[in-house]
């Protein structure tokens, strides 16, 4: 407020609150707005010309009320001595207590497979299906253009489904099978994680439901079509800001209802413990491969590593 121009205090407060809650205040000029690339493909249609549709819609009225269960909280506290739940100041579990049983079961299952060579042998057996090891090559023209260090590219975009997302999706699905689950739910923003999850579910014959913010459904209609083509059910989330954060919330609520049969595959290093650790573990295949490939090709490790960061996976 102190920094606002005279007469603009209310507007500045509105913009700041929008920043904090992730919901955008309407533009002052309602006749003009910037159009992004994702919006350009929003009109994607199926081969027969019909619009891409979703299977269900979640609204604010569908939210599940949390239940009190302190005993489960104590059970989680005991497990946390095995798997660290924080990354410095980040991490922990800030969720309704009705989710504690889900997280407790998942953490215990993940702890068992961490050092289970049988599990990792099974995971590696699908490397050919995943497109691993992904290629590492020297970008000669980019190196010449930059005029500095030699630039090497780790080509995760060449994996099956077109991104690194399948590393985690497949790993968590194998974990879900170990836990006796028969259904998978997932959230997705741009759609890449949803496509990867739908793909591995189709590979193993498991039912798949993907939660997606209604705004993302509109912007990423092509990936919605791909998920449905793979047999997944796509649920549009109309509550909140209608984007990824709300898709995560609704997926977590749905998970509570069907815990006995369902596993929730989170796609990024987000959500409550132990999800960030699980995602990090399955995505570590990228770094491990890169170290081995760089040593073989250059005789040393790189001087610097640069990675794009969205959700953190």
Short mmCIF file of C-alpha atoms in Angstrom, two decimals, residues 184-305:
data_model
loop_
_atom_site.label_atom_id
_atom_site.label_comp_id
_atom_site.label_asym_id
_atom_site.label_seq_id
_atom_site.Cartn_x
_atom_site.Cartn_y
_atom_site.Cartn_z
CA UNK A 184 -4.75 -45.39 -10.63
CA UNK A 185 -5.61 -41.72 -10.28
CA UNK A 186 -3.38 -38.82 -11.29
CA UNK A 187 -3.36 -35.07 -11.75
CA UNK A 188 -1.99 -33.20 -14.71
CA UNK A 189 -1.44 -29.60 -15.78
CA UNK A 190 -0.16 -29.37 -19.34
CA UNK A 191 -1.08 -33.02 -19.85
CA UNK A 192 2.32 -34.73 -20.14
CA UNK A 193 2.05 -36.55 -16.81
CA UNK A 194 -1.53 -37.50 -17.59
CA UNK A 195 -0.48 -38.99 -20.93
CA UNK A 196 2.43 -40.89 -19.33
CA UNK A 197 0.20 -42.27 -16.57
CA UNK A 198 -2.54 -43.24 -19.01
CA UNK A 199 0.09 -44.97 -21.16
CA UNK A 200 1.53 -47.16 -18.39
CA UNK A 201 -1.98 -47.96 -17.14
CA UNK A 202 -2.91 -49.13 -20.64
CA UNK A 203 0.29 -51.21 -20.71
CA UNK A 204 -0.64 -53.00 -17.46
CA UNK A 205 -4.42 -53.05 -17.89
CA UNK A 206 -5.21 -50.82 -14.91
CA UNK A 207 -8.11 -48.40 -14.64
CA UNK A 208 -6.95 -44.78 -14.88
CA UNK A 209 -8.63 -41.51 -13.90
CA UNK A 210 -6.87 -38.20 -14.52
CA UNK A 211 -7.89 -34.97 -12.77
CA UNK A 212 -7.25 -31.80 -14.72
CA UNK A 213 -8.15 -28.17 -14.03
CA UNK A 214 -10.96 -27.01 -16.30
CA UNK A 215 -8.80 -24.16 -17.57
CA UNK A 216 -6.03 -26.63 -18.46
CA UNK A 217 -8.59 -28.86 -20.20
CA UNK A 218 -9.51 -25.91 -22.38
CA UNK A 219 -5.89 -25.04 -23.16
CA UNK A 220 -4.60 -28.59 -23.62
CA UNK A 221 -7.42 -30.26 -25.55
CA UNK A 222 -4.96 -32.29 -27.63
CA UNK A 223 -3.52 -34.05 -24.58
CA UNK A 224 -7.05 -34.62 -23.23
CA UNK A 225 -7.79 -36.45 -26.47
CA UNK A 226 -4.58 -38.49 -26.16
CA UNK A 227 -5.45 -39.56 -22.60
CA UNK A 228 -8.94 -40.63 -23.61
CA UNK A 229 -7.53 -42.45 -26.62
CA UNK A 230 -5.41 -44.46 -24.15
CA UNK A 231 -8.51 -45.42 -22.17
CA UNK A 232 -8.22 -42.97 -19.28
CA UNK A 233 -11.15 -41.14 -17.72
CA UNK A 234 -10.56 -37.37 -17.59
CA UNK A 235 -12.26 -35.32 -14.86
CA UNK A 236 -12.38 -31.53 -15.25
CA UNK A 237 -12.03 -29.62 -11.97
CA UNK A 238 -14.13 -26.45 -11.92
CA UNK A 239 -13.37 -25.50 -8.30
CA UNK A 240 -10.79 -22.93 -7.18
CA UNK A 241 -8.53 -21.48 -9.86
CA UNK A 242 -9.41 -24.40 -12.19
CA UNK A 243 -5.72 -25.28 -12.72
CA UNK A 244 -3.10 -27.76 -11.47
CA UNK A 245 -3.29 -26.97 -7.74
CA UNK A 246 -7.02 -27.70 -7.75
CA UNK A 247 -6.53 -30.88 -9.76
CA UNK A 248 -4.09 -32.09 -7.07
CA UNK A 249 -6.58 -31.28 -4.31
CA UNK A 250 -9.44 -33.15 -5.96
CA UNK A 251 -7.26 -36.15 -6.78
CA UNK A 252 -6.19 -36.37 -3.13
CA UNK A 253 -9.82 -36.23 -2.01
CA UNK A 254 -10.80 -38.96 -4.46
CA UNK A 255 -7.91 -41.08 -3.22
CA UNK A 256 -9.27 -41.08 0.35
CA UNK A 257 -12.57 -42.56 -0.80
CA UNK A 258 -11.00 -45.55 -2.56
CA UNK A 259 -7.78 -46.12 -0.64
CA UNK A 260 -8.12 -49.91 -0.59
CA UNK A 261 -8.05 -50.23 -4.38
CA UNK A 262 -6.49 -47.00 -5.64
CA UNK A 263 -3.04 -45.43 -5.83
CA UNK A 264 -2.47 -41.76 -6.60
CA UNK A 265 0.50 -41.09 -8.91
CA UNK A 266 1.68 -37.51 -8.32
CA UNK A 267 3.79 -36.32 -11.23
CA UNK A 268 6.05 -33.68 -9.71
CA UNK A 269 8.05 -33.01 -6.55
CA UNK A 270 4.95 -31.59 -4.90
CA UNK A 271 2.37 -32.72 -2.40
CA UNK A 272 2.80 -34.20 1.07
CA UNK A 273 5.64 -36.45 2.21
CA UNK A 274 6.66 -39.01 0.94
CA UNK A 275 5.75 -37.92 -2.62
CA UNK A 276 8.68 -35.54 -3.26
CA UNK A 277 11.11 -38.29 -2.18
CA UNK A 278 9.36 -40.90 -4.34
CA UNK A 279 9.42 -38.68 -7.44
CA UNK A 280 13.06 -37.74 -6.81
CA UNK A 281 14.01 -41.41 -6.50
CA UNK A 282 12.43 -42.50 -9.78
CA UNK A 283 13.71 -39.43 -11.66
CA UNK A 284 17.26 -39.98 -10.38
CA UNK A 285 17.71 -42.35 -13.32
CA UNK A 286 18.36 -39.22 -15.43
CA UNK A 287 21.29 -38.04 -13.32
CA UNK A 288 22.75 -41.51 -12.87
CA UNK A 289 22.70 -42.15 -16.61
CA UNK A 290 24.17 -38.73 -17.35
CA UNK A 291 27.10 -39.29 -14.99
CA UNK A 292 27.87 -42.64 -16.57
CA UNK A 293 27.52 -41.35 -20.14
CA UNK A 294 29.63 -38.25 -19.52
CA UNK A 295 32.37 -40.34 -17.96
CA UNK A 296 32.37 -42.70 -20.95
CA UNK A 297 32.30 -39.93 -23.58
CA UNK A 298 34.41 -37.21 -21.94
CA UNK A 299 36.37 -39.02 -19.28
CA UNK A 300 35.00 -36.71 -16.59
CA UNK A 301 31.83 -35.28 -15.09
CA UNK A 302 30.40 -31.98 -16.39
CA UNK A 303 31.55 -28.71 -14.83
CA UNK A 304 27.95 -27.48 -14.58
CA UNK A 305 24.48 -28.99 -14.92
#
